[in-house]
mmCIF file of C-alpha atoms in Angstrom:
data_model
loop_
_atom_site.group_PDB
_atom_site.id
_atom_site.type_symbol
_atom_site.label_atom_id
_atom_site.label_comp_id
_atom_site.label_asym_id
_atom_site.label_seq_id
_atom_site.Cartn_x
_atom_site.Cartn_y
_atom_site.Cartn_z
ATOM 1 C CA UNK A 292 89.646 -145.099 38.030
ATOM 2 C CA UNK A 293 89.465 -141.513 39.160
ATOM 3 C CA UNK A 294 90.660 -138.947 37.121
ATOM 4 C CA UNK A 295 93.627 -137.975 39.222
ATOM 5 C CA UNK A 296 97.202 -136.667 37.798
ATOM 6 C CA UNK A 297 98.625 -140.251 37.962
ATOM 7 C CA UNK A 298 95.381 -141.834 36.382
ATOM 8 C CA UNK A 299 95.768 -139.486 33.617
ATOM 9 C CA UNK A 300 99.149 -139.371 32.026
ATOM 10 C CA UNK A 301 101.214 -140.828 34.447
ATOM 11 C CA UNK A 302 102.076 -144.114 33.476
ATOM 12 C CA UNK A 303 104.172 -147.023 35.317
ATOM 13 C CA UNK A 304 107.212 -145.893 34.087
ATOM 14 C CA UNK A 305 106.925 -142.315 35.296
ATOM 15 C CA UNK A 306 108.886 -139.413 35.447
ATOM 16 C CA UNK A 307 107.634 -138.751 38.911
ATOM 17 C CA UNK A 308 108.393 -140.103 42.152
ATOM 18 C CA UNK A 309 104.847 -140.380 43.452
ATOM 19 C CA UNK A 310 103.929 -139.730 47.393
ATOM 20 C CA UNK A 311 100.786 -140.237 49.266
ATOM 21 C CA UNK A 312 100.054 -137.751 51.605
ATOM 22 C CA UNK A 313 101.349 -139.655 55.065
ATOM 23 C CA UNK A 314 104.706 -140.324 53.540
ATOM 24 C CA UNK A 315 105.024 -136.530 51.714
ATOM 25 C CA UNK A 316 104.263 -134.974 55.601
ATOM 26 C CA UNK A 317 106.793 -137.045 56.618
ATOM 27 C CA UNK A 318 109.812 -135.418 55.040
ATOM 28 C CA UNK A 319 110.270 -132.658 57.368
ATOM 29 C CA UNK A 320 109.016 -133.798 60.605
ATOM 30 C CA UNK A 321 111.550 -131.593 62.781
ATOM 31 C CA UNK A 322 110.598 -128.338 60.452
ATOM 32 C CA UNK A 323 109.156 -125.757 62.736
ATOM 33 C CA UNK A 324 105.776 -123.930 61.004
ATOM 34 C CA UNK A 325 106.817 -120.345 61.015
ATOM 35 C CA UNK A 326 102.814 -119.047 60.948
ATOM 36 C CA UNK A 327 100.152 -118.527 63.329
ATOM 37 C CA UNK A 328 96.890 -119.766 62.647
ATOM 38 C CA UNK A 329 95.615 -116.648 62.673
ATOM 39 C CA UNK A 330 98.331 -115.953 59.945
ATOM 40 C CA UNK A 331 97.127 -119.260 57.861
ATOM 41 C CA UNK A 332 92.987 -117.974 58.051
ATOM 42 C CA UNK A 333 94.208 -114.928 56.299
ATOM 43 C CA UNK A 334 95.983 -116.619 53.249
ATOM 44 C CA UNK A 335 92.765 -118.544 52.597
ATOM 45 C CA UNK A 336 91.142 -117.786 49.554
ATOM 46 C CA UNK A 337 87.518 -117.987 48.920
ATOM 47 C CA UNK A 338 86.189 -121.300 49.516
ATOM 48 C CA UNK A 339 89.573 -122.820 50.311
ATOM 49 C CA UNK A 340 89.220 -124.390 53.799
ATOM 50 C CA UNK A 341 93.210 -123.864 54.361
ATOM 51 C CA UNK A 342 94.078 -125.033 57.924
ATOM 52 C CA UNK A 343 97.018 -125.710 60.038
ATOM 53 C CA UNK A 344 97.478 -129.368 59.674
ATOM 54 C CA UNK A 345 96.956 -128.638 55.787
ATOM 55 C CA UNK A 346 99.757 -126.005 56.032
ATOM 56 C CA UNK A 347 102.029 -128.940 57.943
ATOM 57 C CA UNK A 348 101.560 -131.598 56.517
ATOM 58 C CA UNK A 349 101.891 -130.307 52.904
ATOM 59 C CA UNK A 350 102.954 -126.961 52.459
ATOM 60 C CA UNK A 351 105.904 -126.926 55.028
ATOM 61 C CA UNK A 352 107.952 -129.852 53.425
ATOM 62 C CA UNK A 353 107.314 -128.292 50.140
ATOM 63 C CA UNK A 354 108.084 -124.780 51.059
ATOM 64 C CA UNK A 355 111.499 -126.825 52.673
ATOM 65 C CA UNK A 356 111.803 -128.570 49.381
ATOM 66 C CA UNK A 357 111.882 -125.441 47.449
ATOM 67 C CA UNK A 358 114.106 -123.614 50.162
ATOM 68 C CA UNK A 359 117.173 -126.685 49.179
ATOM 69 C CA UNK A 360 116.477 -125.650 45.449
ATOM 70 C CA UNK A 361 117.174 -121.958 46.075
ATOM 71 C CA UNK A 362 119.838 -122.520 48.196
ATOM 72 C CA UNK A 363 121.333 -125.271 46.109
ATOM 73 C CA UNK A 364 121.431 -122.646 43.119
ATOM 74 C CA UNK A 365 122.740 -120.057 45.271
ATOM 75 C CA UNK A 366 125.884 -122.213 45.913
ATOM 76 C CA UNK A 367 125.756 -123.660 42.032
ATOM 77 C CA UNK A 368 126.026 -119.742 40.949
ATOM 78 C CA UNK A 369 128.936 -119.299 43.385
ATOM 79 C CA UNK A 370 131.220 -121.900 42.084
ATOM 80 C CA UNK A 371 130.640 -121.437 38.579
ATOM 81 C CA UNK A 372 131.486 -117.946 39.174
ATOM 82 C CA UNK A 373 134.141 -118.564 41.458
ATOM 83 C CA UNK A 374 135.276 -121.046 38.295
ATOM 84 C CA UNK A 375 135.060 -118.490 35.597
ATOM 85 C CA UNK A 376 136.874 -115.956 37.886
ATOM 86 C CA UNK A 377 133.636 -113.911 38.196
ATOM 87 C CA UNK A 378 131.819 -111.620 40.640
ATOM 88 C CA UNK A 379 128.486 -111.380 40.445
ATOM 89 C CA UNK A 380 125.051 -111.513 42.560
ATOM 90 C CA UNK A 381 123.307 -114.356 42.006
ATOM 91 C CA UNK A 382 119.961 -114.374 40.222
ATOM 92 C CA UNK A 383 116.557 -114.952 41.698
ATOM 93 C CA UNK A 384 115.429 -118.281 42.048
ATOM 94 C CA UNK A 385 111.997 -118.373 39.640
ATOM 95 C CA UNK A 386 108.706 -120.885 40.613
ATOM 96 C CA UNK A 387 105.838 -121.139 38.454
ATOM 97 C CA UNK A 388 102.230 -121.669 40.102
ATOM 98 C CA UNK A 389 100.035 -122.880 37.423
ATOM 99 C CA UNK A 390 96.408 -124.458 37.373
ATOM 100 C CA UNK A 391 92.688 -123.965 36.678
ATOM 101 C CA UNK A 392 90.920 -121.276 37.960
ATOM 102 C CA UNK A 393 88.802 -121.716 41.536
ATOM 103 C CA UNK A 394 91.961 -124.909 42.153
ATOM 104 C CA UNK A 395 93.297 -122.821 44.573
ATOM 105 C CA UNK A 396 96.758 -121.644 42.965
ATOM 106 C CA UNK A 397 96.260 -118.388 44.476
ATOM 107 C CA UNK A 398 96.229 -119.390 48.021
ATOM 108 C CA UNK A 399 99.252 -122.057 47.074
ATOM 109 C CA UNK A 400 101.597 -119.045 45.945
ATOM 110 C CA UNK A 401 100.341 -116.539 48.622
ATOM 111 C CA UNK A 402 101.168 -119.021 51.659
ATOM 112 C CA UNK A 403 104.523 -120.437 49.888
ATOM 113 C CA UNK A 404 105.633 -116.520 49.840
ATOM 114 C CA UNK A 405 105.217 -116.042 53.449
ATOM 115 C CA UNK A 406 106.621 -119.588 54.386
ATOM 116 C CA UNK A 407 109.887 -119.137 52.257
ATOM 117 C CA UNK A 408 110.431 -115.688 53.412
ATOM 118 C CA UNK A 409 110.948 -116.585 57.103
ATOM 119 C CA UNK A 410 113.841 -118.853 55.853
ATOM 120 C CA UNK A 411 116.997 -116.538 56.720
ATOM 121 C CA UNK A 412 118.830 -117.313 53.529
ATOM 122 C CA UNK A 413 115.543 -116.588 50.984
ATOM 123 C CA UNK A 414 114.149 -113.283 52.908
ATOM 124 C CA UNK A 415 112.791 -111.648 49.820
ATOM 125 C CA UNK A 416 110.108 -113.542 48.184
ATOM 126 C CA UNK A 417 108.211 -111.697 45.362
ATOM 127 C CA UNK A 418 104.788 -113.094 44.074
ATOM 128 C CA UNK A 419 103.053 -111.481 40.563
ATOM 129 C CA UNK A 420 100.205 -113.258 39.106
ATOM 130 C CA UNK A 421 100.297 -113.081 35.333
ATOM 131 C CA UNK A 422 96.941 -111.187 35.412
ATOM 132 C CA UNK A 423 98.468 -107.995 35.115
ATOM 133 C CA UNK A 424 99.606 -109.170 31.423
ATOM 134 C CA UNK A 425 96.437 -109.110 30.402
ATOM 135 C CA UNK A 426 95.383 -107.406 27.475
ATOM 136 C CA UNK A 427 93.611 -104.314 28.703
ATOM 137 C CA UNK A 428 89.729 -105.007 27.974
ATOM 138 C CA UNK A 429 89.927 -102.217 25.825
ATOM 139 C CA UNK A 430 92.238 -104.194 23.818
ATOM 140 C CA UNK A 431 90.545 -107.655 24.008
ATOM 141 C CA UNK A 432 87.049 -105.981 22.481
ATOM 142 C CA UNK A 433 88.803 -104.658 19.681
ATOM 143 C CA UNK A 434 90.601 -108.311 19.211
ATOM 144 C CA UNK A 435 86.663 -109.854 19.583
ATOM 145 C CA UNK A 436 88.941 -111.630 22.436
ATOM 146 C CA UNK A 437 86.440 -110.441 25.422
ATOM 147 C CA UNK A 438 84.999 -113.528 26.098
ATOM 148 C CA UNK A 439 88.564 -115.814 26.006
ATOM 149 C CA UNK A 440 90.156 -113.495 28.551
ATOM 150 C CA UNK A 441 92.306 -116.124 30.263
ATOM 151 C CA UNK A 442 93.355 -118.143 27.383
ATOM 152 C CA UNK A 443 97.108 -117.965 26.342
ATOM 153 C CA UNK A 444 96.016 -115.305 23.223
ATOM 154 C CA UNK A 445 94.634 -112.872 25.957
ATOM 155 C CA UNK A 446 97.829 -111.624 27.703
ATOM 156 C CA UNK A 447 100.923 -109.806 26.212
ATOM 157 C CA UNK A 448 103.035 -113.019 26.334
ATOM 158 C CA UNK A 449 106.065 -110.530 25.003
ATOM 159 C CA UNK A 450 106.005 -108.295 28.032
ATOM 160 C CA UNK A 451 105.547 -111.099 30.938
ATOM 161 C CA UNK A 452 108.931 -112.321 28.926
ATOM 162 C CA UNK A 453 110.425 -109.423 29.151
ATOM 163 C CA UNK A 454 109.535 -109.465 32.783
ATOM 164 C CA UNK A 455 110.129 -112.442 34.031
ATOM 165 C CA UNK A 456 113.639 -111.874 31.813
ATOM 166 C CA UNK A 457 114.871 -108.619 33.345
ATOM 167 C CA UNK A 458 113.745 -110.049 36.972
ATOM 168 C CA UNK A 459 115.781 -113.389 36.071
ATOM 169 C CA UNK A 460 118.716 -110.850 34.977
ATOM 170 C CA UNK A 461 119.251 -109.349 38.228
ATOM 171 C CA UNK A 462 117.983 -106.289 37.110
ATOM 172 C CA UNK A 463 117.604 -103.894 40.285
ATOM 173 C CA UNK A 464 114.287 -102.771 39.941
ATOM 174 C CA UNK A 465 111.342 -104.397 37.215
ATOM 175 C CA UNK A 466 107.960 -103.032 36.902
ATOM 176 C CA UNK A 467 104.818 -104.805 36.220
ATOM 177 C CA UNK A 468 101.110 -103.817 35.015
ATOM 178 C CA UNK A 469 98.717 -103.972 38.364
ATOM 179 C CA UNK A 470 95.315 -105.589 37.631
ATOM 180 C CA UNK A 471 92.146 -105.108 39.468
ATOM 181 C CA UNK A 472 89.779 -107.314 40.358
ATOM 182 C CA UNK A 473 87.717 -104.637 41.363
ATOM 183 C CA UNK A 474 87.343 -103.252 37.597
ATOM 184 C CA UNK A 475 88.625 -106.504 35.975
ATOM 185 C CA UNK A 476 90.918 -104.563 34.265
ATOM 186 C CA UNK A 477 94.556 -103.214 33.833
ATOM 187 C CA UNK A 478 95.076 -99.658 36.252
ATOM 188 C CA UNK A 479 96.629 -97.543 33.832
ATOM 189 C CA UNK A 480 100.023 -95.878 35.598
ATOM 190 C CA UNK A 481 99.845 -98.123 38.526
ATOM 191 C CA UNK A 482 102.260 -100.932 38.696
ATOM 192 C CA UNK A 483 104.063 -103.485 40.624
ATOM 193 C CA UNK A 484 107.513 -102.703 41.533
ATOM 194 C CA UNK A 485 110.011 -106.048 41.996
ATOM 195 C CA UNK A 486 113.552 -104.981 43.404
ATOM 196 C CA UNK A 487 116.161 -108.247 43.432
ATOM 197 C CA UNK A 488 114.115 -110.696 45.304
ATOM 198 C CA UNK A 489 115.860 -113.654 46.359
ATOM 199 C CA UNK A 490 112.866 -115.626 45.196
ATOM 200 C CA UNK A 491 110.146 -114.521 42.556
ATOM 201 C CA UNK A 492 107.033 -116.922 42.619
ATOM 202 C CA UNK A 493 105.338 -116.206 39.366
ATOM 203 C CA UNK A 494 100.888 -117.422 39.764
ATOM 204 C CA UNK A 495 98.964 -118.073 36.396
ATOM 205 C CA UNK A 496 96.538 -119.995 34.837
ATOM 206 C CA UNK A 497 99.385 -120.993 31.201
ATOM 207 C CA UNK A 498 102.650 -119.930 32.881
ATOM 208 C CA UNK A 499 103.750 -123.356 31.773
ATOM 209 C CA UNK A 500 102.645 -122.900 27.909
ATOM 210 C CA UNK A 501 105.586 -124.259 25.760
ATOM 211 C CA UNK A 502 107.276 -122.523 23.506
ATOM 212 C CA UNK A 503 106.514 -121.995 20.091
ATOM 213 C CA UNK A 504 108.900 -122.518 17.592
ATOM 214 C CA UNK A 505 112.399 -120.892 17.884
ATOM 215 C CA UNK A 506 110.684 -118.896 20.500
ATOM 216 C CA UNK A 507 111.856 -118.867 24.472
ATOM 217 C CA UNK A 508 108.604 -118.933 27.089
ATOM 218 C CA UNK A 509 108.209 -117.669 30.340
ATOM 219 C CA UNK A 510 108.232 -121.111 31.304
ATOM 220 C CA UNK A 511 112.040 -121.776 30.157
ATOM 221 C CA UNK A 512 112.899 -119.438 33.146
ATOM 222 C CA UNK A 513 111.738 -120.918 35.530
ATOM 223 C CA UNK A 514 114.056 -123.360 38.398
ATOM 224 C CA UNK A 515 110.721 -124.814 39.813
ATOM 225 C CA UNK A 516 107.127 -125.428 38.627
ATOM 226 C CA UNK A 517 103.928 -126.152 40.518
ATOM 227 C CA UNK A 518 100.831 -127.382 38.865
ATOM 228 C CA UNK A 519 97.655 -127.549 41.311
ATOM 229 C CA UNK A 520 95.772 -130.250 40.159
ATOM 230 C CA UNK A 521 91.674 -131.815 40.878
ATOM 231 C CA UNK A 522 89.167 -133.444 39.032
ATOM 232 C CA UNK A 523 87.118 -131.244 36.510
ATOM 233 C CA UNK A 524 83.887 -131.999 38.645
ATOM 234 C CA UNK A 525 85.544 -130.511 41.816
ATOM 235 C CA UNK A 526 86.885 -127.483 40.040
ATOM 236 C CA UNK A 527 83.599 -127.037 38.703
ATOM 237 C CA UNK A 528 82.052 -127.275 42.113
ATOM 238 C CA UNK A 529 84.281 -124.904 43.770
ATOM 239 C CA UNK A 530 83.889 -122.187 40.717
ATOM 240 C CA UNK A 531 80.265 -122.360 41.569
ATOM 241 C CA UNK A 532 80.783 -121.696 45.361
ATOM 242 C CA UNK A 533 83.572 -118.740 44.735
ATOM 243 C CA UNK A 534 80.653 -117.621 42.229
ATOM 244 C CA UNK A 535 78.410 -117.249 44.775
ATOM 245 C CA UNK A 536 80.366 -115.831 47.752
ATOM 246 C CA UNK A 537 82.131 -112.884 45.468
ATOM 247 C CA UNK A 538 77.932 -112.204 44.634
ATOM 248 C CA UNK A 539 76.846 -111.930 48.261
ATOM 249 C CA UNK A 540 80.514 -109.974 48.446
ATOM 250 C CA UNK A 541 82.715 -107.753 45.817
ATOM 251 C CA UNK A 542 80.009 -108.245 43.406
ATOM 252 C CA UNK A 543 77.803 -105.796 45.868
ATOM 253 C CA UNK A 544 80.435 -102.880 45.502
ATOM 254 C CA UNK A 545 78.898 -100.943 42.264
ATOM 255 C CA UNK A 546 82.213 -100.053 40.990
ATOM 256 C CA UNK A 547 82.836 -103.911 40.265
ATOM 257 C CA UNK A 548 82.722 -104.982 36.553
ATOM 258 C CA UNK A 549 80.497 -107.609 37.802
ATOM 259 C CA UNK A 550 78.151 -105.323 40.242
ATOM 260 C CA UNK A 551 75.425 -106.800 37.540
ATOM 261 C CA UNK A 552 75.116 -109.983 38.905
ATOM 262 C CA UNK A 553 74.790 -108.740 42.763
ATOM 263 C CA UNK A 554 71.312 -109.154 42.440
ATOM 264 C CA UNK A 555 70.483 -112.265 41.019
ATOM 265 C CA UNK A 556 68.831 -114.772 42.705
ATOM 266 C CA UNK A 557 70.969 -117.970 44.572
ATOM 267 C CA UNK A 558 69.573 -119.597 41.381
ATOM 268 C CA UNK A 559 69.896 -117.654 39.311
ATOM 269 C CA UNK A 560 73.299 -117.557 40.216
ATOM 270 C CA UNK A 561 74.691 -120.652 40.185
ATOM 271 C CA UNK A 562 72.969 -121.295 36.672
ATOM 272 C CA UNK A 563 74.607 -118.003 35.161
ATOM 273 C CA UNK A 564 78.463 -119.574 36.932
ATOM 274 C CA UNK A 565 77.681 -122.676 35.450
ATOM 275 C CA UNK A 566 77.606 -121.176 32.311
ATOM 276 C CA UNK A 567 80.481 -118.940 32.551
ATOM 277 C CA UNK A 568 82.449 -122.148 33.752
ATOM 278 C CA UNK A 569 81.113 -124.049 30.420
ATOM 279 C CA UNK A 570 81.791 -121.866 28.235
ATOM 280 C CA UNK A 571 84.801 -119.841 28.949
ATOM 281 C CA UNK A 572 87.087 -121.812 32.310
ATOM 282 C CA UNK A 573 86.166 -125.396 31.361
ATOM 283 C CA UNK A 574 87.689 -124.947 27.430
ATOM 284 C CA UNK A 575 90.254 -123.015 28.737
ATOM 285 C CA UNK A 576 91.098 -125.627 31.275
ATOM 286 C CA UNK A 577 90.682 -128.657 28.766
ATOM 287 C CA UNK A 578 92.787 -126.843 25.866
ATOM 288 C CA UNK A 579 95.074 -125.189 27.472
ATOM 289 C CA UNK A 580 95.596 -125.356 31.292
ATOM 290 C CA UNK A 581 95.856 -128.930 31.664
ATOM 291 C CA UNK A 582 98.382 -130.101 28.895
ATOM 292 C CA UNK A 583 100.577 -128.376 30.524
ATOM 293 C CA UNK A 584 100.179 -130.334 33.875
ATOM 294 C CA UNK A 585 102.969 -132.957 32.754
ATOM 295 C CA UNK A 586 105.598 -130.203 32.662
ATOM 296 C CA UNK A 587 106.253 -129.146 35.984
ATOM 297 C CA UNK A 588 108.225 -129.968 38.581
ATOM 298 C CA UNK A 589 105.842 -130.799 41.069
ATOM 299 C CA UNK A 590 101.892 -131.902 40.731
ATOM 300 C CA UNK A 591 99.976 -131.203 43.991
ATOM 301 C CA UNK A 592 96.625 -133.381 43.093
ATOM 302 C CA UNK A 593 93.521 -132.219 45.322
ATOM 303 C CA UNK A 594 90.455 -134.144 46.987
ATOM 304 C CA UNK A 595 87.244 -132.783 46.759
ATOM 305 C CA UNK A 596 87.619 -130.816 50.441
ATOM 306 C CA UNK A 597 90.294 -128.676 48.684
ATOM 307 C CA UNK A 598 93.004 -130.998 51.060
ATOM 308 C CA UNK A 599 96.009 -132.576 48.882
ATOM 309 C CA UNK A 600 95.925 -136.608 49.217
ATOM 310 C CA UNK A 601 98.871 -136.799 46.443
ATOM 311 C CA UNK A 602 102.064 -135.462 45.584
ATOM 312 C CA UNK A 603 104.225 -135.889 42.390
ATOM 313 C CA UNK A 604 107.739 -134.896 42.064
ATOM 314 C CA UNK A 605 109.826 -134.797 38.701
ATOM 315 C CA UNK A 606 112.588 -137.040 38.960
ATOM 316 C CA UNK A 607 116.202 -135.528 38.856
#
């Protein structure tokens, strides 16, 4: 059997409603796509071959899905206030984007973003990766922690809390650390500012970690959770290809942390991303990125041409 999210953890009596792809498109046939194609080929990340049927079929009736949440809570927050003879705003609704690196939870989070924000009752849709809690690499070299930067001990857990917290609070303006991919590294004094979004997606390789004991996680905040799913072997493929297109691309720019690799050969190449994958994504993915799979919401599980064939859905 195929290592797939149902094959592996899933059993008959699951919390999940499972869908195959025909039947998940089918949910929202009379939902108009609010993109242009032209708008969909810009959301694609490197290697993802994101196209308009893609964006139809699957995205839309999950982007509608998520819109009844918000909307749902909206309403929720106005009768309990209206109960305890309150007035307040209402709070922004918070999704988690998690998954392995090179599965394509970037792209997932940028194009839910733009669909949800053409809804007229969710126009303000925030999206922060958890990348800008990274240590600084300053930090990480003097923790030896370098060569783990992605795993759950590399980021300042407290202040994506604190975050995620004040955001969740109604607070009117939170700011965030910016990262660059440029210097792989934290920009000292520039940040991200977030000002009372109706919606704040939040994109990370362990924004589902639980919590540890008598502690809260990020996690506990959120009203929705997405976990991009694929098989190991397709992950691994796809690092590979990313690998090779950021050589022939950012890699060339000699500011980039990774300017060193720009002129390897194609071979050269894919051996030294096999060996990053090995020995830093694929234990990271194995330890820490995929026990958390069975804890969100909703399980999007991938073929090997980046398409979803499968979609799970937490039972309420």
């Amino acid at each position: 059997m195929p290592e797939s999210a149902h094959s592996t953890g899933f059993a008959q009596f699951s919390p999940f409603h499972e869908f195959d792809r025909a039947r998940w498109a089918a949910l929202a046939p009379t939902t108009p796509l609010p993109l242009q194609e032209t708008e969909i080929v810009q959301l694609r990340g490197l290697g993802n071959p994101l196209d308009l049927r893609e964006v139809t079929e699957v995205y839309l009736p999950l982007a509608r899905l998520l819109n009844l949440y918000a909307t749902s809570a909206q309403q929720l927050h106005r009768s309990t206030t209206d109960f305890l003879g309150e007035r307040s705003k209402s709070t922004p609704f918070v999704i988690g984007v998690a998954g392995s690196v090179a599965v394509g939870k970037s792209t997932t989070a940028r194009l839910l973003r733009e669909l949800l924000a053409r809804w007229a009752d969710t126009p303000r849709v925030e999206l922060v990766t958890t990348d800008g809690f990274l240590l600084p690499n300053r930090e990480l070299e003097r923790r030896g922690l370098m060569q783990r930067k992605g795993f759950p001990e590399s980021y300042d857990r407290r202040a994506l809390l604190r975050f995620v917290s004040a955001v969740k609070s109604g607070n009117p303006e939170v700011r965030a650390p910016f990262y660059s991919h440029l210097s792989y590294d934290i920009v000292p004094e520039a940040q991200i500012v977030v000002r009372q979004p109706d919606i704040l997606i939040v994109e990370g390789l362990n924004v589902l970690q639980p919590p540890g004991a008598n502690r809260l996680a990020v996690s506990d905040l959120f009203d929705f959770s997405i976990y991009v799913d694929a098989r190991t072997s397709d992950i691994a493929t796809w690092y590979e290809t990313r690998f090779l297109a950021l050589q022939q691309g950012a890699f060339a720019n000699p500011k980039s942390y990774f300017h060193r690799y720009a002129s390897l050969s194609e071979t050269e190449a894919r051996a030294t991303a096999r060996s990053i994958w090995n020995s830093i994504n694929l234990p990271n993915l194995i330890e820490n990125v995929r026990p958390t799979r069975g804890r969100a919401t909703l399980v999007l599980q991938k073929d090997a041409d980046h398409t979803v064939n499968k979609v799970l859905l937490r039972k309420l």
